[in-house]
Amino acid sequence: MLALWGEAVRSVEERVKPTHRDQWLRPITCLGFEGSQIRLHAPNRYHKEWFEDHYLPAILSNLESRTKTTYSVLFEVGEEETTKVASRQVVDAPLAAEPSAPVAMPKGLDTRYEFDNFVVGNTNQFAHAAARMVADAPASKYNPLFIFGGVGLGKTHLLHAVGHEIHRQHPEWNITVVSCEQFVSSFIGSMLNQRRQSGHPSSINLMEEFRHHYREAPDVLLVDDIQFLAGKDSSQDEFFHTFNALHHAHKQIVLTCDKLPAELPGVEERLRSRFTWGLIAEIGHPDLETRMAILKRKAELEDIDLPDDVALTVATRFRSNVRELEGALVQLSARASLLGCTITKEVAEEILKSIASPGPTGLTVEAIQREVCSYFEVKLHDLKGPKRHRAVAHPRLIAMYLSRQLTQMSYPEIGSRFGGKDHSTVISAFRKIEKKIAEDPSLRSVVSTLTSRLRQR
Ligand code: ADP
Ligand code: MG
């Protein structure tokens, strides 16, 4: 596949001035293919955007016309060599192990989610202890560890924390972290590709790569939101064999889920029973004290000045979901800094009135699209269309992100409302914006403004 990418780039290079070729095309590295997703590395954000706007469409169209496959692209941007190495290790793993490569953080582990910044309270203390135990002694006792609980209560956080800790103790291990949605979409991509390519024995077998990646390569497999397997028979079958292979080889598996195994509808019995082989740990809704502690911790990390009475006001109002609790804090601090005031209890109460009534919003994707279009002054037709130009692509990412945040729609449903885009495009949009929000205060305030406008409708 890397050769295919190289050929597509060369076809474009021929039409580009040599200086531009050296300046813009050569520094982009293809890290590998995962199903129909191409992973690229750019030296910095500016370079990535220039490349996306000026060269990527032509390269993709060359590639797509030759393989009859539609690709999505995931960029890794970084000055640091480590990011690059991390991805290479994992993506290249099926072809060649690189035992002597420098140790880098496993791809996909979210740096925000460590044990250190997980606040332990009454309702998550068991899950936290179980996760720590597994991280300290992988595959020795509890395999799989099955963490379950409602939305926004810290399941993903704990899952990644296990990954970080194992990586710290065993830097040479392959730690594979994946959302169940990614697993399914990558499996389906490999399967379709295999069908399409049957009769071309020389083509690289993506299914073999996929199986190697999940069944053989990992020392630890972390799968988020396993409930996504419900009703997907062939993916369940694939996961069943993945599970068996790893479990048999004494490799640690950690799963998160929004339900107990026994309550998972549309998941076959042989899988549900395997999910109970190890340890099941529940995360419950945090009590007031824990919610306040989480707020204080978060404020400390984000360098937000948060008096106790304000923490109490916020924690009293947002009861059932830590993500909303954090969101409220971020919005509060963004608004207070826009208004140029410090956050007092009175200011907080005033601002909180206009933020969020937690829970379902009754908003539709169409309403979100219209609001985003009017904010960025782009046409609805373009927002839903295929243009990759930043002036349209950026608002599109935000609209997809907000659709996922503010409606009950699934990724595929959202994709279909954006002119029939693939769900993996929506997932990648969501992740991208989620990550950028954490890093970029101006984006945070754009998203917060749009959210409050939408909620006031
Ligand atoms: P879930 O996967 O259960 O939906 P997440 O793990 O994504 O939830 O958590 C949502 C947000 O809340 C994340 O930003 C996470 O860091 C934060 N969070 C949840 N529980 C805690 C906790 N106990 N301490 C600190 N942050 C927490
Ligand atoms: Mg989660």
CSV table of C-alpha atoms in Angstrom, one decimal, residues 10-402:
chain,number,residue,atom,x,y,z
A,10,ARG,CA,4.7,10.9,-8.0
A,11,SER,CA,1.9,11.4,-10.4
A,12,VAL,CA,1.2,14.7,-8.8
A,13,GLU,CA,4.9,15.6,-8.4
A,14,GLU,CA,5.2,15.6,-12.1
A,15,ARG,CA,2.9,18.6,-12.3
A,16,VAL,CA,4.6,20.6,-9.5
A,17,LYS,CA,7.6,22.8,-9.6
A,18,PRO,CA,10.7,21.1,-8.2
A,19,THR,CA,11.0,23.7,-5.4
A,20,HIS,CA,7.4,23.2,-4.4
A,21,ARG,CA,7.9,19.5,-4.6
A,22,ASP,CA,10.8,19.6,-2.2
A,23,GLN,CA,9.2,22.1,0.1
A,24,TRP,CA,5.7,20.8,0.3
A,25,LEU,CA,5.4,17.2,-0.9
A,26,ARG,CA,8.5,15.5,0.2
A,27,PRO,CA,8.2,16.3,3.9
A,28,ILE,CA,4.9,14.5,4.1
A,29,THR,CA,5.4,10.9,5.2
A,30,CYS,CA,2.9,8.1,4.7
A,31,LEU,CA,2.8,6.2,7.9
A,32,GLY,CA,0.6,3.4,6.6
A,33,PHE,CA,-2.9,2.3,5.7
A,34,GLU,CA,-5.4,0.9,8.1
A,35,GLY,CA,-8.3,-0.4,6.0
A,36,SER,CA,-9.3,2.6,3.9
A,37,GLN,CA,-7.7,5.1,6.2
A,38,ILE,CA,-4.4,6.6,5.3
A,39,ARG,CA,-2.2,7.9,8.1
A,40,LEU,CA,0.1,10.8,7.1
A,41,HIS,CA,2.6,12.7,9.1
A,42,ALA,CA,3.2,16.4,8.5
A,43,PRO,CA,6.0,18.4,10.1
A,44,ASN,CA,3.6,21.1,11.5
A,45,ARG,CA,0.0,22.2,11.3
A,46,TYR,CA,0.6,24.9,8.7
A,47,HIS,CA,2.3,22.4,6.4
A,48,LYS,CA,-0.5,20.0,6.8
A,49,GLU,CA,-3.1,22.6,5.9
A,50,TRP,CA,-1.2,23.7,2.9
A,51,PHE,CA,-0.8,20.2,1.7
A,52,GLU,CA,-4.4,19.4,2.4
A,53,ASP,CA,-5.6,22.3,0.4
A,54,HIS,CA,-3.2,22.1,-2.5
A,55,TYR,CA,-2.1,18.6,-3.2
A,56,LEU,CA,-4.1,16.0,-1.2
A,57,PRO,CA,-7.2,16.1,-3.4
A,58,ALA,CA,-5.2,15.3,-6.6
A,59,ILE,CA,-3.3,12.5,-4.8
A,60,LEU,CA,-6.4,11.0,-3.4
A,61,SER,CA,-8.2,11.1,-6.7
A,62,ASN,CA,-5.3,9.4,-8.4
A,63,LEU,CA,-5.2,6.7,-5.7
A,64,GLU,CA,-9.0,6.3,-5.7
A,65,SER,CA,-9.2,5.9,-9.5
A,66,ARG,CA,-6.6,3.2,-9.4
A,67,THR,CA,-7.9,1.2,-6.4
A,68,LYS,CA,-11.7,2.0,-6.7
A,69,THR,CA,-11.6,2.7,-3.0
A,70,THR,CA,-12.6,5.8,-1.1
A,71,TYR,CA,-10.0,6.8,1.5
A,72,SER,CA,-10.1,8.9,4.5
A,73,VAL,CA,-7.0,10.6,5.8
A,74,LEU,CA,-5.8,10.9,9.4
A,75,PHE,CA,-2.9,13.3,10.0
A,76,GLU,CA,-0.4,13.2,12.7
A,77,VAL,CA,1.3,16.6,13.1
A,78,GLY,CA,4.3,17.1,15.1
A,79,GLU,CA,7.7,18.6,15.4
A,80,GLU,CA,8.7,15.8,17.7
A,81,GLU,CA,10.2,12.7,16.1
A,82,THR,CA,8.5,10.6,18.8
A,83,THR,CA,5.0,10.9,17.4
A,84,LYS,CA,6.3,9.7,14.1
A,85,VAL,CA,8.1,6.8,15.5
A,86,ALA,CA,5.1,5.8,17.5
A,87,SER,CA,2.9,5.5,14.5
A,88,ARG,CA,5.4,3.8,12.4
A,89,GLN,CA,5.9,1.1,14.9
A,90,VAL,CA,2.3,0.2,15.1
A,91,VAL,CA,1.4,0.6,11.5
A,92,ASP,CA,4.5,-1.2,10.2
A,93,ALA,CA,4.1,-3.9,12.8
A,94,PRO,CA,2.4,-6.4,10.5
A,95,LEU,CA,5.3,-6.2,8.1
A,96,ALA,CA,8.3,-5.9,10.2
A,97,ALA,CA,8.8,-5.7,13.9
A,98,GLU,CA,11.2,-3.0,15.0
A,99,PRO,CA,12.6,-4.2,18.3
A,100,SER,CA,15.3,-1.7,18.5
A,101,ALA,CA,13.2,1.4,17.5
A,102,PRO,CA,13.2,4.1,20.2
A,103,VAL,CA,10.4,3.7,22.7
A,104,ALA,CA,7.5,6.1,21.9
A,105,MET,CA,4.1,6.4,23.3
A,106,PRO,CA,1.7,3.8,21.8
A,107,LYS,CA,-0.4,5.3,19.1
A,108,GLY,CA,-4.0,6.2,20.1
A,109,LEU,CA,-3.3,6.7,23.9
A,110,ASP,CA,-4.7,10.0,25.0
A,111,THR,CA,-2.2,11.9,27.0
A,112,ARG,CA,-4.9,13.5,29.1
A,113,TYR,CA,-6.0,10.2,30.6
A,114,GLU,CA,-3.6,9.1,33.2
A,115,PHE,CA,-4.1,7.6,36.7
A,116,ASP,CA,-2.6,10.7,38.1
A,117,ASN,CA,-5.4,12.9,37.1
A,118,PHE,CA,-8.2,10.5,37.8
A,119,VAL,CA,-10.0,11.5,40.9
A,120,VAL,CA,-11.1,8.6,43.1
A,121,GLY,CA,-14.4,8.7,44.9
A,122,ASN,CA,-16.9,6.2,46.3
A,123,THR,CA,-18.5,5.3,43.0
A,124,ASN,CA,-15.4,4.6,41.0
A,125,GLN,CA,-13.0,3.4,43.6
A,126,PHE,CA,-13.4,-0.3,42.8
A,127,ALA,CA,-13.0,0.3,39.0
A,128,HIS,CA,-9.9,2.4,39.7
A,129,ALA,CA,-8.4,-0.2,41.9
A,130,ALA,CA,-9.1,-3.0,39.4
A,131,ALA,CA,-7.6,-0.9,36.6
A,132,ARG,CA,-4.5,-0.3,38.7
A,133,MET,CA,-4.1,-3.9,39.5
A,134,VAL,CA,-4.4,-5.0,35.9
A,135,ALA,CA,-1.9,-2.3,34.9
A,136,ASP,CA,0.6,-3.5,37.6
A,137,ALA,CA,0.2,-7.2,36.7
A,138,PRO,CA,-1.2,-7.6,33.2
A,139,ALA,CA,-2.8,-10.9,32.3
A,140,SER,CA,-1.9,-12.5,35.6
A,141,LYS,CA,-5.3,-12.5,37.3
A,142,TYR,CA,-8.1,-10.5,35.8
A,143,ASN,CA,-8.5,-11.1,32.1
A,144,PRO,CA,-10.4,-9.5,30.7
A,145,LEU,CA,-11.1,-6.5,32.8
A,146,PHE,CA,-14.5,-5.3,31.9
A,147,ILE,CA,-15.3,-1.7,33.0
A,148,PHE,CA,-18.9,-0.6,32.6
A,149,GLY,CA,-20.9,2.5,33.5
A,150,GLY,CA,-22.9,5.3,32.0
A,151,VAL,CA,-21.9,8.0,29.6
A,152,GLY,CA,-19.1,10.4,30.6
A,153,LEU,CA,-18.2,8.7,33.9
A,154,GLY,CA,-14.5,8.0,33.2
A,155,LYS,CA,-14.4,4.6,31.4
A,156,THR,CA,-12.3,5.8,28.5
A,157,HIS,CA,-10.1,7.7,31.0
A,158,LEU,CA,-9.4,4.5,33.0
A,159,LEU,CA,-8.9,2.4,29.9
A,160,HIS,CA,-6.2,4.8,28.6
A,161,ALA,CA,-4.7,5.1,32.1
A,162,VAL,CA,-4.1,1.3,32.1
A,163,GLY,CA,-2.4,1.7,28.7
A,164,HIS,CA,-0.1,4.5,30.0
A,165,GLU,CA,0.9,2.6,33.1
A,166,ILE,CA,1.7,-0.6,31.3
A,167,HIS,CA,3.7,1.3,28.8
A,168,ARG,CA,5.6,2.9,31.6
A,169,GLN,CA,6.4,-0.5,33.1
A,170,HIS,CA,7.0,-2.3,29.8
A,171,PRO,CA,8.0,0.2,27.3
A,172,GLU,CA,8.8,-2.5,24.7
A,173,TRP,CA,5.3,-4.0,24.7
A,174,ASN,CA,2.8,-3.5,21.9
A,175,ILE,CA,-0.2,-1.8,23.5
A,176,THR,CA,-3.1,-1.6,21.0
A,177,VAL,CA,-5.9,0.8,21.9
A,178,VAL,CA,-8.9,1.0,19.7
A,179,SER,CA,-12.5,2.1,19.9
A,180,CYS,CA,-14.9,-0.7,19.0
A,181,GLU,CA,-16.2,1.5,16.3
A,182,GLN,CA,-12.7,1.7,14.7
A,183,PHE,CA,-12.3,-2.0,15.1
A,184,VAL,CA,-15.5,-2.7,13.3
A,185,SER,CA,-14.9,-0.1,10.5
A,186,SER,CA,-11.4,-1.3,9.9
A,187,PHE,CA,-12.6,-4.9,9.8
A,188,ILE,CA,-15.3,-4.1,7.3
A,189,GLY,CA,-12.8,-2.1,5.2
A,190,SER,CA,-10.4,-5.1,5.1
A,191,MET,CA,-13.2,-7.5,4.3
A,192,LEU,CA,-14.5,-5.4,1.4
A,193,ASN,CA,-11.0,-4.9,0.1
A,194,GLN,CA,-10.4,-8.6,0.2
A,195,ARG,CA,-13.5,-9.3,-1.8
A,196,ARG,CA,-12.7,-6.7,-4.3
A,197,GLN,CA,-9.2,-7.9,-4.7
A,198,SER,CA,-9.9,-11.6,-4.9
A,199,GLY,CA,-8.4,-12.9,-8.1
A,200,HIS,CA,-5.4,-10.5,-7.7
A,201,PRO,CA,-3.2,-12.7,-5.7
A,202,SER,CA,-0.3,-10.2,-5.8
A,203,SER,CA,-2.2,-7.6,-3.9
A,204,ILE,CA,-1.5,-7.1,-0.2
A,205,ASN,CA,-4.0,-8.9,1.9
A,206,LEU,CA,-5.5,-6.3,4.2
A,207,MET,CA,-7.4,-8.9,6.2
A,208,GLU,CA,-4.1,-10.6,7.0
A,209,GLU,CA,-2.7,-7.3,8.1
A,210,PHE,CA,-5.8,-6.6,10.2
A,211,ARG,CA,-5.7,-10.0,11.9
A,212,HIS,CA,-2.0,-9.6,12.6
A,213,HIS,CA,-2.6,-6.2,14.0
A,214,TYR,CA,-5.3,-7.4,16.5
A,215,ARG,CA,-4.7,-11.0,17.1
A,216,GLU,CA,-0.9,-11.4,17.0
A,217,ALA,CA,0.9,-8.1,17.5
A,218,PRO,CA,-0.7,-6.9,20.8
A,219,ASP,CA,0.7,-7.6,24.2
A,220,VAL,CA,-2.3,-5.7,25.6
A,221,LEU,CA,-5.5,-4.9,23.8
A,222,LEU,CA,-7.7,-2.1,25.0
A,223,VAL,CA,-11.1,-1.8,23.4
A,224,ASP,CA,-13.4,1.1,24.2
A,225,ASP,CA,-17.2,0.9,24.0
A,226,ILE,CA,-17.6,-2.7,23.2
A,227,GLN,CA,-21.4,-2.3,23.1
A,228,PHE,CA,-20.9,-1.1,19.6
A,229,LEU,CA,-20.6,-4.8,18.5
A,230,ALA,CA,-24.3,-5.2,19.2
A,231,GLY,CA,-26.1,-6.5,16.1
A,232,LYS,CA,-23.0,-6.7,14.0
A,233,ASP,CA,-22.6,-10.4,13.5
A,234,SER,CA,-19.5,-10.7,11.4
A,235,SER,CA,-17.6,-8.2,13.5
A,236,GLN,CA,-18.6,-10.1,16.6
A,237,ASP,CA,-17.3,-13.3,15.1
A,238,GLU,CA,-14.1,-11.5,14.3
A,239,PHE,CA,-13.8,-10.1,17.7
A,240,PHE,CA,-14.6,-13.5,19.2
A,241,HIS,CA,-11.5,-15.0,17.5
A,242,THR,CA,-9.4,-11.9,18.4
A,243,PHE,CA,-10.4,-12.4,22.0
A,244,ASN,CA,-9.6,-16.1,22.0
A,245,ALA,CA,-6.3,-15.7,20.3
A,246,LEU,CA,-5.1,-13.1,22.8
A,247,HIS,CA,-6.6,-14.7,25.8
A,248,HIS,CA,-5.0,-18.0,24.9
A,249,ALA,CA,-1.7,-16.3,24.5
A,250,HIS,CA,-2.1,-14.7,28.0
A,251,LYS,CA,-2.3,-11.2,26.7
A,252,GLN,CA,-4.3,-8.7,28.8
A,253,ILE,CA,-7.6,-7.5,27.4
A,254,VAL,CA,-9.4,-4.5,28.8
A,255,LEU,CA,-12.9,-3.6,27.6
A,256,THR,CA,-15.3,-0.8,28.4
A,257,CYS,CA,-19.0,-0.9,27.9
A,258,ASP,CA,-22.1,1.1,28.8
A,259,LYS,CA,-23.9,-2.1,30.1
A,260,LEU,CA,-23.2,-5.3,31.9
A,261,PRO,CA,-22.3,-8.2,29.6
A,262,ALA,CA,-25.6,-9.9,30.5
A,263,GLU,CA,-27.6,-6.9,29.4
A,264,LEU,CA,-25.9,-6.4,26.1
A,265,PRO,CA,-28.6,-6.8,23.5
A,266,GLY,CA,-27.6,-8.2,20.1
A,267,VAL,CA,-24.4,-9.7,21.3
A,268,GLU,CA,-24.0,-13.5,21.1
A,269,GLU,CA,-23.9,-15.5,24.2
A,270,ARG,CA,-20.4,-17.0,23.6
A,271,LEU,CA,-19.0,-13.4,23.7
A,272,ARG,CA,-21.0,-12.2,26.6
A,273,SER,CA,-19.8,-15.1,28.7
A,274,ARG,CA,-16.2,-14.4,27.8
A,275,PHE,CA,-16.6,-10.9,29.0
A,276,THR,CA,-17.3,-12.2,32.4
A,277,TRP,CA,-14.3,-14.5,32.6
A,278,GLY,CA,-12.1,-11.9,34.4
A,279,LEU,CA,-13.3,-9.1,36.5
A,280,ILE,CA,-16.3,-6.8,36.1
A,281,ALA,CA,-16.0,-3.3,37.6
A,282,GLU,CA,-18.7,-0.7,37.6
A,283,ILE,CA,-18.2,3.1,37.6
A,284,GLY,CA,-21.2,4.8,39.1
A,285,HIS,CA,-22.4,8.4,39.1
A,286,PRO,CA,-20.0,10.5,41.2
A,287,ASP,CA,-21.3,12.0,44.5
A,288,LEU,CA,-21.1,15.7,45.2
A,289,GLU,CA,-17.8,15.5,46.9
A,290,THR,CA,-16.2,13.7,44.0
A,291,ARG,CA,-17.7,16.0,41.5
A,292,MET,CA,-16.2,18.9,43.4
A,293,ALA,CA,-12.8,17.2,43.6
A,294,ILE,CA,-12.9,16.5,39.9
A,295,LEU,CA,-13.7,20.2,39.2
A,296,LYS,CA,-10.8,21.4,41.4
A,297,ARG,CA,-8.4,19.0,39.8
A,298,LYS,CA,-9.5,20.0,36.3
A,299,ALA,CA,-9.2,23.7,37.2
A,300,GLU,CA,-5.7,23.1,38.5
A,301,LEU,CA,-4.7,21.3,35.3
A,302,GLU,CA,-6.2,24.1,33.1
A,303,ASP,CA,-4.9,26.9,35.3
A,304,ILE,CA,-8.4,28.2,36.1
A,305,ASP,CA,-9.0,30.0,39.3
A,306,LEU,CA,-11.9,28.2,40.8
A,307,PRO,CA,-13.2,29.3,44.3
A,308,ASP,CA,-14.8,26.6,46.4
A,309,ASP,CA,-18.3,28.2,46.3
A,310,VAL,CA,-18.2,28.2,42.5
A,311,ALA,CA,-17.1,24.6,42.4
A,312,LEU,CA,-20.0,23.8,44.6
A,313,THR,CA,-22.4,25.7,42.4
A,314,VAL,CA,-21.3,23.9,39.3
A,315,ALA,CA,-21.1,20.5,41.0
A,316,THR,CA,-24.6,20.9,42.3
A,317,ARG,CA,-26.0,21.6,39.0
A,318,PHE,CA,-24.2,19.0,36.9
A,319,ARG,CA,-24.9,15.7,38.6
A,320,SER,CA,-24.7,12.8,36.3
A,321,ASN,CA,-22.0,13.2,33.8
A,322,VAL,CA,-18.4,14.2,34.4
A,323,ARG,CA,-18.0,15.3,30.8
A,324,GLU,CA,-20.7,17.8,31.2
A,325,LEU,CA,-19.3,18.9,34.4
A,326,GLU,CA,-15.9,19.6,32.7
A,327,GLY,CA,-17.6,21.2,29.8
A,328,ALA,CA,-19.4,23.6,32.1
A,329,LEU,CA,-16.1,24.6,33.8
A,330,VAL,CA,-14.5,25.2,30.4
A,331,GLN,CA,-17.4,27.3,29.2
A,332,LEU,CA,-17.5,29.2,32.5
A,333,SER,CA,-13.8,30.1,32.3
A,334,ALA,CA,-14.0,31.0,28.6
A,335,ARG,CA,-17.0,33.3,29.1
A,336,ALA,CA,-15.5,34.9,32.2
A,337,SER,CA,-12.3,35.6,30.3
A,338,LEU,CA,-14.3,37.0,27.4
A,339,LEU,CA,-16.2,39.3,29.7
A,340,GLY,CA,-13.0,40.2,31.5
A,341,CYS,CA,-14.3,39.2,34.9
A,342,THR,CA,-13.2,36.7,37.6
A,343,ILE,CA,-15.5,33.8,38.3
A,344,THR,CA,-17.5,34.5,41.4
A,345,LYS,CA,-20.5,32.6,42.6
A,346,GLU,CA,-22.8,35.2,41.2
A,347,VAL,CA,-21.1,35.4,37.8
A,348,ALA,CA,-21.1,31.6,37.7
A,349,GLU,CA,-24.8,31.4,38.4
A,350,GLU,CA,-25.6,34.0,35.8
A,351,ILE,CA,-23.5,32.3,33.2
A,352,LEU,CA,-24.7,28.8,34.1
A,353,LYS,CA,-28.2,29.9,33.4
A,354,SER,CA,-27.4,30.4,29.8
A,355,ILE,CA,-25.3,27.3,29.4
A,356,ALA,CA,-26.8,24.0,29.1
A,357,SER,CA,-29.7,22.3,30.5
A,358,PRO,CA,-27.9,19.0,30.8
A,359,GLY,CA,-29.4,16.1,28.9
A,360,PRO,CA,-31.1,15.7,25.5
A,361,THR,CA,-31.3,19.0,23.7
A,362,GLY,CA,-34.0,18.2,21.1
A,363,LEU,CA,-31.7,19.6,18.5
A,364,THR,CA,-31.4,18.2,15.0
A,365,VAL,CA,-28.3,17.9,12.8
A,366,GLU,CA,-29.9,20.3,10.3
A,367,ALA,CA,-30.4,23.0,12.9
A,368,ILE,CA,-26.7,22.6,13.9
A,369,GLN,CA,-25.6,22.8,10.3
A,370,ARG,CA,-27.6,26.0,9.7
A,371,GLU,CA,-26.1,27.6,12.8
A,372,VAL,CA,-22.6,26.7,11.8
A,373,CYS,CA,-23.1,27.9,8.3
A,374,SER,CA,-24.3,31.2,9.4
A,375,TYR,CA,-21.5,31.6,11.9
A,376,PHE,CA,-18.8,30.8,9.4
A,377,GLU,CA,-20.6,32.3,6.5
A,378,VAL,CA,-20.5,29.1,4.3
A,379,LYS,CA,-23.2,27.7,2.1
A,380,LEU,CA,-25.1,24.7,3.4
A,381,HIS,CA,-24.5,23.0,0.1
A,382,ASP,CA,-20.7,23.3,0.6
A,383,LEU,CA,-20.9,22.2,4.2
A,384,LYS,CA,-22.4,19.0,3.2
A,385,GLY,CA,-20.4,18.6,0.0
A,386,PRO,CA,-17.0,17.1,-0.7
A,387,LYS,CA,-14.8,20.2,-0.8
A,388,ARG,CA,-11.7,19.9,1.3
A,389,HIS,CA,-10.8,23.5,1.3
A,390,ARG,CA,-10.1,24.7,4.9
A,391,ALA,CA,-12.7,27.4,4.7
A,392,VAL,CA,-15.3,24.7,4.4
A,393,ALA,CA,-13.6,21.7,5.9
A,394,HIS,CA,-13.1,23.4,9.3
A,395,PRO,CA,-16.7,24.4,9.8
A,396,ARG,CA,-17.7,20.9,8.6
A,397,LEU,CA,-15.6,19.3,11.3
A,398,ILE,CA,-17.1,21.6,13.9
A,399,ALA,CA,-20.7,20.8,12.7
A,400,MET,CA,-20.0,17.1,12.9
A,401,TYR,CA,-18.5,17.4,16.3
A,402,LEU,CA,-21.5,19.4,17.6
